[in-house]
Coordinates of C-alpha atoms in Angstrom, one line a residue:
Chain W
M1 CA 74.2 101.1 100.2
S2 CA 76.9 102.2 102.6
A3 CA 80.4 102.8 101.3
L4 CA 83.2 100.5 102.3
L5 CA 85.4 103.4 103.4
D6 CA 83.7 106.6 104.4
L7 CA 85.6 109.7 105.7
Q8 CA 83.3 112.5 106.8
N9 CA 84.8 115.9 107.5
V10 CA 88.0 114.4 108.9
S11 CA 90.6 116.7 110.4
V12 CA 93.9 115.5 111.6
A13 CA 96.4 117.1 114.0
I14 CA 99.8 116.2 115.2
G15 CA 100.5 118.2 118.4
S16 CA 99.3 121.7 117.7
A17 CA 99.7 121.4 113.9
H18 CA 96.5 121.1 112.1
L19 CA 97.4 119.1 109.0
L20 CA 94.2 117.9 107.5
D21 CA 91.1 120.0 107.5
G22 CA 87.6 118.6 106.9
V23 CA 88.3 115.9 104.3
S24 CA 85.4 113.8 103.1
L25 CA 85.8 110.7 100.9
R26 CA 83.8 107.7 100.0
L27 CA 85.1 104.5 98.4
E28 CA 82.8 101.6 97.3
R29 CA 83.8 97.9 96.8
G30 CA 85.2 97.2 93.3
Q31 CA 86.1 100.9 92.9
T32 CA 89.4 102.7 92.7
L33 CA 89.8 106.1 94.2
G34 CA 92.9 108.1 93.3
L35 CA 94.3 110.5 95.9
V36 CA 96.5 113.2 94.3
G37 CA 98.2 116.4 95.2
E38 CA 101.8 117.7 95.6
S39 CA 104.0 116.5 98.4
G40 CA 102.8 118.0 101.7
S41 CA 99.2 118.1 100.6
G42 CA 98.1 115.4 103.1
K43 CA 97.7 112.4 100.9
S44 CA 99.6 110.0 103.2
L45 CA 98.0 111.4 106.3
T46 CA 94.5 110.7 104.8
A47 CA 95.6 107.1 104.2
M48 CA 96.9 106.8 107.7
A49 CA 93.6 108.1 109.0
A50 CA 91.7 105.6 106.9
M51 CA 93.7 102.8 108.4
G52 CA 93.6 104.1 112.0
L53 CA 97.4 104.3 112.0
L54 CA 97.7 108.0 113.1
P55 CA 98.8 107.1 116.7
L56 CA 101.9 105.5 115.1
I57 CA 103.1 109.0 114.1
G58 CA 101.7 110.8 117.1
G59 CA 98.7 112.1 115.2
R60 CA 94.9 112.0 116.0
V61 CA 91.6 112.6 114.2
S62 CA 90.7 115.9 115.8
A63 CA 87.2 116.1 114.1
G64 CA 85.0 114.0 111.9
T65 CA 84.6 110.3 111.5
V66 CA 86.3 107.5 109.7
R67 CA 84.0 104.6 108.9
F68 CA 85.0 101.2 107.5
D69 CA 82.1 99.1 106.4
G70 CA 79.8 101.2 108.6
Q71 CA 81.9 100.9 111.7
D72 CA 83.4 104.1 113.3
L73 CA 87.1 103.4 113.7
A74 CA 87.2 105.6 116.8
S75 CA 84.7 103.3 118.6
L76 CA 86.9 100.3 118.2
T77 CA 89.6 99.2 120.6
D78 CA 93.2 99.1 119.6
A79 CA 93.0 95.3 119.3
Q80 CA 90.0 95.5 117.1
R81 CA 91.7 98.0 114.8
R82 CA 94.7 95.8 114.6
A83 CA 92.5 92.9 113.7
L84 CA 91.1 95.0 110.9
R85 CA 94.5 95.9 109.4
G86 CA 96.1 93.0 107.5
R87 CA 92.8 91.1 107.6
R88 CA 90.2 93.5 105.9
I89 CA 92.6 96.3 105.0
G90 CA 95.8 95.6 103.1
F91 CA 98.6 98.1 102.8
V92 CA 101.1 98.5 100.1
T93 CA 103.9 100.9 101.0
Q94 CA 105.9 103.3 98.9
N95 CA 109.3 101.8 99.2
P96 CA 109.5 98.0 98.9
M97 CA 113.2 98.2 99.7
T98 CA 112.5 99.0 103.3
A99 CA 109.1 97.2 103.7
L100 CA 110.5 93.7 104.0
D101 CA 112.4 92.2 106.9
P102 CA 116.0 91.7 105.6
V103 CA 116.7 88.7 107.9
Q104 CA 113.6 86.7 107.2
R105 CA 112.9 84.6 104.1
I106 CA 110.2 85.9 101.7
G107 CA 107.8 83.0 102.2
A108 CA 107.8 83.3 106.0
Q109 CA 107.0 87.0 105.8
I110 CA 103.9 86.3 103.7
D111 CA 102.9 83.1 105.6
V112 CA 102.6 85.0 108.9
V113 CA 99.8 87.2 107.6
S114 CA 97.4 84.4 106.8
R115 CA 98.4 82.4 109.9
L116 CA 97.7 85.4 112.1
H117 CA 94.6 86.7 110.4
L118 CA 93.0 83.7 108.8
G119 CA 94.2 81.1 111.4
L120 CA 95.7 78.9 108.8
T121 CA 98.1 76.1 109.7
K122 CA 101.8 76.4 108.6
H123 CA 101.1 74.1 105.7
A124 CA 97.9 75.8 104.5
A125 CA 99.5 79.2 104.9
R126 CA 102.5 78.2 102.7
A127 CA 100.1 76.8 100.0
R128 CA 98.2 80.1 100.1
T129 CA 101.5 82.1 99.8
L130 CA 102.6 80.1 96.8
D131 CA 99.1 80.5 95.2
L132 CA 99.4 84.3 95.7
L133 CA 102.8 84.5 94.3
T134 CA 101.7 82.6 91.2
Q135 CA 98.7 84.9 90.8
L136 CA 101.1 87.9 90.9
R137 CA 102.9 86.2 88.0
I138 CA 106.0 85.6 89.9
P139 CA 108.0 82.9 88.2
E140 CA 109.2 79.9 90.3
A141 CA 107.1 80.8 93.3
A142 CA 108.6 78.0 95.4
A143 CA 112.1 79.2 94.9
V144 CA 111.2 82.9 95.5
A145 CA 109.5 81.9 98.8
E146 CA 112.8 80.5 100.0
A147 CA 114.8 83.6 98.9
W148 CA 115.9 86.5 101.0
P149 CA 114.8 90.0 100.2
H150 CA 118.2 91.2 99.1
Q151 CA 118.2 88.6 96.3
L152 CA 115.1 90.1 94.6
S153 CA 114.8 93.2 92.4
G154 CA 112.7 96.2 93.3
G155 CA 109.8 95.2 91.1
M156 CA 109.8 91.7 92.6
K157 CA 110.0 93.1 96.1
Q158 CA 107.0 95.3 95.4
R159 CA 105.0 92.2 94.3
I160 CA 106.0 90.5 97.5
V161 CA 104.6 93.5 99.4
I162 CA 101.4 93.2 97.4
A163 CA 101.3 89.5 98.2
M164 CA 101.5 90.4 101.9
A165 CA 98.8 92.9 101.5
L166 CA 96.6 90.3 99.8
A167 CA 97.4 87.4 102.2
G168 CA 94.6 88.3 104.7
D169 CA 92.1 88.4 101.8
P170 CA 91.3 92.2 102.3
E171 CA 88.3 94.1 101.0
L172 CA 90.3 97.4 100.9
I173 CA 93.8 97.9 99.6
V174 CA 95.6 101.1 100.5
A175 CA 98.5 101.7 98.2
D176 CA 100.8 104.7 99.0
E177 CA 102.7 105.7 95.8
P178 CA 103.4 102.0 95.1
T179 CA 105.5 102.6 92.1
T180 CA 107.5 105.7 92.9
A181 CA 110.7 103.7 93.6
L182 CA 110.4 101.6 90.5
D183 CA 111.5 101.8 86.9
V184 CA 109.1 102.9 84.2
T185 CA 108.4 99.5 82.7
V186 CA 108.1 97.9 86.1
Q187 CA 105.7 100.6 87.2
A188 CA 103.4 99.7 84.4
Q189 CA 103.5 96.0 85.6
I190 CA 102.6 96.9 89.2
I191 CA 99.8 99.3 88.2
Q192 CA 98.3 96.5 86.0
I193 CA 98.4 94.1 88.9
L194 CA 96.6 96.5 91.2
A195 CA 94.0 97.3 88.6
G196 CA 93.5 93.6 88.0
L197 CA 92.8 93.0 91.7
V198 CA 90.0 95.5 91.6
R199 CA 88.5 94.0 88.4
E200 CA 88.8 90.4 89.3
K201 CA 88.5 90.2 93.1
G202 CA 86.2 93.3 93.6
V203 CA 88.5 94.8 96.2
A204 CA 88.4 98.6 96.8
L205 CA 91.6 100.4 96.0
L206 CA 92.7 103.7 97.6
L207 CA 95.6 104.7 95.4
I208 CA 97.9 107.5 96.4
T209 CA 99.8 108.8 93.5
H210 CA 101.4 111.9 92.0
D211 CA 100.9 110.6 88.5
M212 CA 97.7 112.1 86.9
G213 CA 98.3 109.6 84.0
V214 CA 97.8 106.6 86.3
V215 CA 94.6 108.3 87.7
A216 CA 93.3 108.8 84.2
Q217 CA 94.0 105.2 83.2
I218 CA 92.8 103.2 86.2
C219 CA 90.8 105.2 88.7
D220 CA 87.0 105.6 88.9
R221 CA 87.1 108.7 91.1
V222 CA 89.8 111.1 92.1
A223 CA 90.2 113.3 95.1
V224 CA 92.6 116.3 94.8
L225 CA 94.1 117.5 98.0
Y226 CA 95.9 120.8 98.5
A227 CA 97.5 121.9 101.8
G228 CA 95.4 119.7 103.9
R229 CA 92.0 120.5 102.3
L230 CA 90.0 118.8 99.5
A231 CA 90.2 121.0 96.4
E232 CA 88.0 118.8 94.2
E233 CA 86.6 115.3 94.2
G234 CA 84.5 113.4 91.7
P235 CA 84.4 110.9 88.8
V236 CA 87.6 110.8 86.7
A237 CA 86.1 111.5 83.2
P238 CA 84.4 114.8 83.9
I239 CA 87.3 116.1 86.0
F240 CA 89.8 115.5 83.3
A241 CA 87.5 116.9 80.6
A242 CA 86.6 120.0 82.6
P243 CA 88.5 120.4 85.9
Q244 CA 86.4 122.6 88.2
H245 CA 89.2 123.7 90.5
P246 CA 92.2 125.7 89.1
Y247 CA 94.5 123.5 91.1
T248 CA 93.3 120.4 89.4
A249 CA 93.6 122.0 86.0
A250 CA 97.2 123.1 86.9
L251 CA 98.2 119.6 88.0
I252 CA 96.9 118.1 84.8
N253 CA 98.8 120.8 82.8
C254 CA 102.1 119.9 84.5
I255 CA 102.4 116.6 82.6
P256 CA 104.2 116.7 79.3
Q257 CA 102.0 115.1 76.7
E258 CA 102.6 113.8 73.2
G259 CA 102.7 116.5 70.6
M260 CA 103.1 119.3 73.1
A261 CA 105.2 122.1 71.8
R262 CA 108.3 123.1 73.8
G263 CA 107.6 126.1 76.0
T264 CA 103.9 125.2 76.6
L265 CA 104.4 123.2 79.8
R266 CA 103.3 125.3 82.7
G267 CA 104.3 124.5 86.2
I268 CA 102.6 125.8 89.3
P269 CA 104.4 128.9 90.6
G270 CA 105.6 128.8 94.2
A271 CA 105.4 125.7 96.5
V272 CA 103.0 124.0 98.9
P273 CA 103.0 126.0 102.1
S274 CA 104.0 124.2 105.3
A275 CA 101.2 123.5 107.8
R276 CA 102.3 126.2 110.2
Q277 CA 102.1 128.9 107.4
Y278 CA 98.9 128.1 105.7
P279 CA 97.6 131.2 103.9
S280 CA 94.3 132.7 104.9
G281 CA 91.1 132.2 102.8
C282 CA 91.6 129.7 100.0
R283 CA 95.0 128.1 100.7
F284 CA 95.8 127.9 97.0
H285 CA 95.2 131.6 96.3
P286 CA 98.9 132.7 96.4
R287 CA 99.7 130.3 93.5
C288 CA 96.4 130.5 91.7
V289 CA 95.9 132.2 88.3
K290 CA 92.3 133.0 89.0
A291 CA 92.8 134.4 92.5
T292 CA 91.1 137.7 93.5
A293 CA 91.1 139.7 96.7
E294 CA 88.2 137.8 98.0
C295 CA 90.2 134.5 97.8
A296 CA 92.5 135.7 100.5
T297 CA 89.8 136.4 103.0
H298 CA 87.0 133.8 102.3
I299 CA 87.4 130.0 102.7
P300 CA 85.7 128.5 99.7
P301 CA 83.0 125.9 100.7
L302 CA 82.8 122.5 99.1
T303 CA 80.2 122.9 96.5
Q304 CA 78.3 120.0 94.7
R305 CA 79.3 119.9 91.0
G306 CA 77.7 117.1 89.0
D307 CA 78.5 113.9 90.8
G308 CA 81.5 115.5 92.5
Q309 CA 82.4 118.5 94.6
A310 CA 84.9 121.4 94.4
A311 CA 86.0 124.1 96.8
C312 CA 86.7 127.4 94.9
L313 CA 85.1 130.8 94.9
H314 CA 85.5 131.0 91.1
L315 CA 83.9 127.8 89.9
P316 CA 83.1 127.9 86.2
E317 CA 79.4 128.4 85.3
I318 CA 77.7 125.1 84.8
A319 CA 76.7 124.5 81.2
P320 CA 72.9 124.5 81.0
Chain N
M1 CA 128.3 120.9 58.5
T2 CA 130.1 122.7 61.4
A3 CA 132.1 120.7 63.9
P4 CA 130.0 119.4 66.7
M5 CA 130.2 121.0 70.1
L6 CA 130.7 117.7 71.8
Q7 CA 131.9 114.5 70.2
I8 CA 131.8 111.2 72.1
E9 CA 133.8 108.4 70.4
A10 CA 133.4 104.7 71.4
L11 CA 133.2 105.5 75.1
T12 CA 133.4 102.5 77.4
K13 CA 133.5 102.2 81.2
R14 CA 134.2 99.0 83.0
F15 CA 133.7 98.7 86.7
Q16 CA 135.3 95.9 88.8
T17 CA 133.8 94.8 92.1
G18 CA 134.3 92.3 94.8
G19 CA 137.5 90.3 94.7
G20 CA 139.5 89.4 97.6
F21 CA 141.1 86.3 99.2
L22 CA 140.2 83.3 97.0
K23 CA 137.4 85.4 95.4
R24 CA 137.6 86.4 91.8
P25 CA 136.7 90.1 91.1
R26 CA 133.7 90.5 88.8
A27 CA 133.6 93.1 86.1
M28 CA 130.7 94.9 84.4
L29 CA 130.5 97.2 81.5
A30 CA 128.4 100.2 82.7
V31 CA 128.8 102.0 79.3
R32 CA 129.5 100.0 76.2
D33 CA 131.0 101.6 73.1
V34 CA 128.8 104.7 73.0
S35 CA 129.4 107.3 70.2
L36 CA 127.5 110.5 69.8
A37 CA 127.9 114.0 68.4
I38 CA 126.0 117.0 69.8
A39 CA 125.8 120.2 67.8
K40 CA 126.0 123.6 69.4
G41 CA 122.6 124.7 70.8
E42 CA 121.2 121.2 70.6
V43 CA 119.3 119.5 73.5
V44 CA 120.0 115.8 73.4
G45 CA 118.2 113.5 75.7
V46 CA 119.4 110.2 77.1
V47 CA 116.7 107.9 78.5
G48 CA 116.7 104.5 80.0
E49 CA 115.8 102.6 83.1
S50 CA 118.0 102.4 86.2
G51 CA 121.3 100.6 85.5
C52 CA 121.3 101.5 81.8
G53 CA 124.4 103.6 82.2
K54 CA 123.0 107.0 81.6
S55 CA 124.4 108.6 84.7
T56 CA 127.8 106.9 84.2
L57 CA 127.8 108.4 80.7
A58 CA 127.0 111.8 82.1
R59 CA 130.0 111.6 84.4
L60 CA 132.3 110.2 81.7
V61 CA 131.5 113.1 79.4
L62 CA 132.6 115.6 82.0
R63 CA 135.5 113.4 83.0
L64 CA 134.2 113.1 86.5
L65 CA 134.9 109.4 85.9
E66 CA 137.9 108.1 83.8
P67 CA 136.7 106.1 80.8
S68 CA 138.2 102.6 80.3
S69 CA 138.5 103.5 76.6
G70 CA 137.2 106.0 74.1
R71 CA 137.4 109.7 73.7
V72 CA 135.3 112.8 74.6
I73 CA 136.1 115.9 72.4
L74 CA 134.7 119.2 73.5
D75 CA 134.9 121.8 70.7
G76 CA 138.0 120.3 69.3
T77 CA 139.8 119.6 72.6
D78 CA 140.2 115.9 73.6
L79 CA 139.2 116.0 77.3
T80 CA 140.4 112.4 77.9
S81 CA 144.0 113.3 77.1
L82 CA 144.2 116.5 79.3
G83 CA 146.4 116.8 82.3
P84 CA 145.0 118.2 85.6
S85 CA 145.5 121.9 85.0
A86 CA 144.4 121.8 81.4
L87 CA 141.4 119.8 82.5
R88 CA 140.5 122.4 85.1
A89 CA 140.7 125.2 82.5
A90 CA 138.5 123.2 80.1
R91 CA 136.0 122.6 82.9
K92 CA 135.0 126.3 82.8
R93 CA 133.3 125.5 79.6
M94 CA 131.1 122.7 80.9
A95 CA 128.9 122.1 84.0
M96 CA 126.5 119.7 85.5
V97 CA 123.2 120.0 87.3
F98 CA 122.8 117.1 89.7
Q99 CA 119.7 115.0 90.4
D100 CA 119.3 115.5 94.1
P101 CA 119.2 119.1 95.2
Y102 CA 119.1 117.9 98.8
S103 CA 122.6 116.3 98.7
S104 CA 124.3 118.4 96.0
L105 CA 124.4 121.5 98.1
D106 CA 126.6 121.7 101.2
P107 CA 124.3 122.3 104.2
R108 CA 126.9 124.7 105.8
F109 CA 127.2 126.9 102.8
S110 CA 125.0 129.9 102.3
V111 CA 123.5 130.4 98.8
A112 CA 126.1 133.1 98.2
D113 CA 128.9 130.6 99.2
V114 CA 127.5 128.0 96.8
L115 CA 127.6 130.5 94.0
T116 CA 131.0 131.9 94.8
E117 CA 132.7 128.5 94.9
P118 CA 133.0 128.1 91.1
F119 CA 134.9 131.3 90.9
T120 CA 137.2 130.3 93.8
V121 CA 138.0 126.9 92.1
Q122 CA 138.8 128.6 88.8
R123 CA 140.7 131.4 90.6
R124 CA 138.7 134.1 89.0
P125 CA 137.5 137.3 90.7
L126 CA 133.8 137.4 91.5
P127 CA 132.3 140.2 89.4
P128 CA 130.3 142.7 91.6
G129 CA 126.6 142.1 91.6
Q130 CA 127.2 138.7 90.1
I131 CA 125.3 136.7 92.8
A132 CA 122.2 138.9 92.6
E133 CA 122.3 138.6 88.9
M134 CA 122.6 134.8 88.9
L135 CA 119.8 134.5 91.4
T136 CA 117.5 136.7 89.3
A137 CA 118.3 134.7 86.2
V138 CA 117.0 131.5 87.9
G139 CA 114.0 133.2 89.3
L140 CA 115.0 133.6 92.9
P141 CA 114.9 136.8 94.9
P142 CA 118.5 138.3 95.4
E143 CA 117.8 138.4 99.2
M144 CA 118.1 134.6 99.2
A145 CA 121.9 134.9 98.9
S146 CA 122.2 134.8 102.7
S147 CA 119.9 131.7 103.1
H148 CA 121.1 128.2 103.8
P149 CA 119.9 125.2 101.9
H150 CA 117.7 123.9 104.7
Q151 CA 115.6 127.1 104.4
L152 CA 114.8 126.4 100.8
S153 CA 112.2 124.2 99.2
G154 CA 113.3 121.4 96.7
G155 CA 112.5 123.6 93.7
Q156 CA 114.4 126.5 95.1
R157 CA 117.4 124.3 95.8
Q158 CA 117.4 123.0 92.3
R159 CA 117.4 126.6 91.0
V160 CA 120.4 127.3 93.2
G161 CA 122.0 124.2 91.6
I162 CA 121.3 125.6 88.2
A163 CA 122.7 129.0 89.0
R164 CA 125.9 127.3 90.3
A165 CA 126.2 125.3 87.1
L166 CA 125.8 128.5 85.0
A167 CA 128.0 130.7 87.1
L168 CA 131.0 130.6 84.8
R169 CA 128.9 130.9 81.7
P170 CA 129.6 127.4 80.4
E171 CA 128.7 126.4 76.8
F172 CA 127.8 122.8 77.5
V173 CA 125.7 121.6 80.5
V174 CA 124.9 118.0 81.5
L175 CA 121.5 117.8 83.3
D176 CA 121.4 114.6 85.3
E177 CA 117.7 114.0 86.1
P178 CA 117.4 117.5 87.4
T179 CA 113.7 117.1 88.2
A180 CA 113.6 113.4 89.4
S181 CA 113.2 114.3 93.1
L182 CA 110.7 117.2 92.6
D183 CA 107.0 117.3 92.3
V184 CA 105.5 117.5 88.8
S185 CA 104.4 121.0 89.4
I186 CA 107.9 122.1 90.3
Q187 CA 109.4 119.9 87.5
A188 CA 107.4 121.9 85.0
Q189 CA 108.8 125.2 86.4
I190 CA 112.4 123.9 86.3
I191 CA 112.1 122.6 82.7
D192 CA 110.6 126.0 81.7
L193 CA 113.5 127.8 83.3
L194 CA 116.1 125.5 81.6
A195 CA 114.5 126.1 78.2
G196 CA 114.6 129.8 78.7
L197 CA 118.2 129.8 79.9
R198 CA 119.2 127.8 76.9
D199 CA 117.7 130.4 74.5
Q200 CA 119.2 133.4 76.4
M201 CA 122.7 131.9 76.9
G202 CA 123.0 129.8 73.8
L203 CA 123.6 126.6 75.8
T204 CA 124.0 123.0 74.6
Y205 CA 122.4 120.4 76.9
L206 CA 122.8 116.7 77.5
F207 CA 119.6 115.9 79.4
I208 CA 119.6 112.6 81.3
S209 CA 116.2 111.2 82.4
H210 CA 114.2 108.1 82.9
D211 CA 111.0 109.9 81.8
L212 CA 110.5 109.5 78.1
G213 CA 107.5 111.8 78.1
L214 CA 109.6 114.6 79.6
V215 CA 112.5 114.0 77.2
R216 CA 110.2 114.0 74.2
Y217 CA 108.9 117.3 75.3
F218 CA 112.2 119.0 76.0
C219 CA 114.8 117.5 73.6
D220 CA 115.7 117.8 69.9
R221 CA 117.1 114.3 69.7
I222 CA 116.8 111.3 72.0
V223 CA 119.3 108.6 72.8
V224 CA 117.8 105.4 74.2
M225 CA 120.1 103.3 76.3
Y226 CA 119.6 99.7 77.6
L227 CA 122.2 98.0 79.7
G228 CA 125.0 100.3 78.9
A229 CA 124.6 100.5 75.1
V230 CA 122.7 102.8 72.8
V231 CA 119.8 100.9 71.2
E232 CA 118.3 103.7 69.3
I233 CA 118.7 107.4 68.5
L234 CA 115.4 109.2 67.7
P235 CA 116.3 111.9 65.2
T236 CA 113.4 114.1 66.4
A237 CA 111.3 114.2 69.5
D238 CA 108.2 112.9 67.8
A239 CA 109.8 110.3 65.6
Q240 CA 108.2 106.9 65.7
P241 CA 110.4 104.3 67.6
R242 CA 112.0 101.5 65.6
H243 CA 113.4 99.6 68.5
P244 CA 111.0 97.4 70.5
Y245 CA 112.5 98.6 73.7
T246 CA 111.7 102.3 72.9
R247 CA 108.2 101.2 71.9
A248 CA 107.8 99.5 75.3
L249 CA 109.1 102.6 77.1
I250 CA 106.5 104.7 75.4
D251 CA 103.8 102.2 76.0
S252 CA 104.6 102.1 79.7
G253 CA 103.6 105.7 80.2
F254 CA 100.1 106.4 81.3
T255 CA 98.3 109.0 79.2
P256 CA 96.5 111.6 81.4
D257 CA 93.3 111.3 79.4
P258 CA 90.6 109.0 80.6
T259 CA 88.9 109.0 77.2
R260 CA 92.0 107.3 75.8
R261 CA 92.2 104.3 78.1
R262 CA 94.1 101.4 76.7
A263 CA 95.1 98.1 77.9
I264 CA 98.8 98.3 78.7
A265 CA 100.8 95.3 77.8
P266 CA 103.7 95.8 80.2
L267 CA 107.1 94.3 79.4
S268 CA 107.6 91.1 81.2
G269 CA 110.6 90.5 83.3
E270 CA 113.3 92.9 84.3
I271 CA 116.6 94.2 83.2
P272 CA 119.3 91.4 83.3
S273 CA 122.3 91.9 85.5
P274 CA 125.1 93.8 83.8
F275 CA 127.5 91.3 85.4
D276 CA 126.3 88.7 83.1
L277 CA 125.3 90.1 79.8
P278 CA 123.5 87.7 77.5
P279 CA 125.6 86.9 74.4
G280 CA 123.1 88.4 71.9
C281 CA 120.9 91.4 72.1
A282 CA 120.7 92.5 75.8
F283 CA 116.9 93.1 75.3
A284 CA 116.2 89.7 73.8
G285 CA 114.9 88.1 77.0
R286 CA 112.1 90.7 77.3
C287 CA 111.4 91.4 73.6
P288 CA 108.2 90.1 72.0
H289 CA 110.0 90.0 68.6
A290 CA 113.1 88.1 69.6
T291 CA 114.3 85.3 67.5
D292 CA 117.2 82.8 67.8
R293 CA 119.5 85.3 66.0
C294 CA 118.8 87.9 68.7
R295 CA 119.8 85.5 71.4
T296 CA 123.2 84.6 69.8
E297 CA 124.3 87.6 67.8
R298 CA 124.6 91.2 69.1
P299 CA 123.0 93.9 66.9
V300 CA 124.8 97.2 66.3
L301 CA 123.5 100.6 65.5
D302 CA 122.8 100.8 61.7
A303 CA 124.2 103.8 59.8
T304 CA 121.0 105.5 59.0
M305 CA 119.4 108.9 59.8
H306 CA 117.6 107.0 62.6
P307 CA 120.2 104.6 64.0
T308 CA 118.7 101.5 65.6
A309 CA 120.4 98.4 67.0
C310 CA 117.9 95.7 66.2
F311 CA 117.6 92.8 63.8
H312 CA 113.9 93.2 63.6
P313 CA 113.1 97.0 63.8
L314 CA 109.5 98.0 63.9

């Protein structure tokens, strides 16, 4: 069976800067793929590539293919790609405060998606909007539809953005750090809603996050990016139990956990390099605890590990 | 028991907004009747969601904001009664690390300028070698003194912010979400650094954060705030919560362990507006245990070793 979203060896460049280098990902219907890594790792770029939105920021896929439901995005016309977004691919942005039009009522902003993409009448579109708001457990949906964005709280606005993403009845939802701007208790609500959509509607969810906790709780697979390359990718349980790549292990160890003694939290020394100063060899080697001289000269190939893959010259021995 | 390093007594801050022609001003209580004592060498955490008053509290403690009522006593000196010059002298003993290392450093200042400013303000000579020493203490190379903020990463900027706060060797430091705008990998570095500096310099910290997991890792005692008031003080980092709100905060975190997946029952609703506080417990509207009493009568912190403001503690 072909994956709903299939990135093969995708490289992305903006001008002369090569930002993403040979990233491969697959996402099936009814599955959640977490995309993690520090800021500047290329998470959002990967999502932009998956939605064919790179031209918007002056970028292009310089190598590899992005397939949605078997179709190569590069073979589509602009109009065809536009028809895909909103209809079959829904997008939830990071900051709900800026994602809504401040001078349009909430209802109208959601209605327009189903009118445009599903060809619904004004009446039918509004009925669908109210239905979506109710599904997202928004109290007094009719009143909210008449409200202006500034009258709603952050958590409520993010639900509106999710409703807009759902209005075209998409098969894939791309959510770029959907809870970063929200309070802790509201974050939990939003993550629950997204996880519920995968469970109940069978949509595929590409979730960009910096929270390894969220990945552990709701994702099926996780892809770890570092400096524009895939460090590791695979099913969540084995990766958390025994991370193959030192970067994955380091990311997991950054999270303070219950019962951890003070002084045992280890950060990752240094910072993500900028795209113009990527180190030679393995790009993580200057920050890596396992690095050897070889790591500075050899680019580690992606190696199959169990049901996943990792790119490191010092992969642990596989238990017999 | 020795006298506390810092004593906060019934601190309240009222903000007034709006008002104008034919329009009545509205008032809100950002901090309501907060009392707290911090011992020397202690790390006390303050957690809560946005709008709970934690940053206002931080500013009141350093008298960057004037309280509406209440007192702040630093090592026997009542800060709230000091005149401008006495306050400036007292400020040598306390410092603050700000949340956003991007906006808390002047873009036109070099790192050396940033670190010299506290001495200029306090009209003290800059000891020779001081800047290199400060940079080394926060894990930055001394050559960085001539760099400007735009040349530094977020983590490096926050290290400069910490070096500035510690320049005059204060005894008490307020950390206002020092890692909220940093990646988790950098957050861990900074927390590690702060813990080390506390041990070396014998510092006392008031650590403000929205991240209960981080606070439980770093702090000795934890103050939980909701809508301007303290709802619970956890006497140790691993104490079991008694207030339903603290429980909900803990349950809202996602454990990074896929073998311990659990159904999260998120709190319904959101924080009510501080402009119109409910008459009873501020949390009653979202609390699974709320009764009629909670909606009409306001609970106060009980006088136990584990103070909790709740009629139905867990």
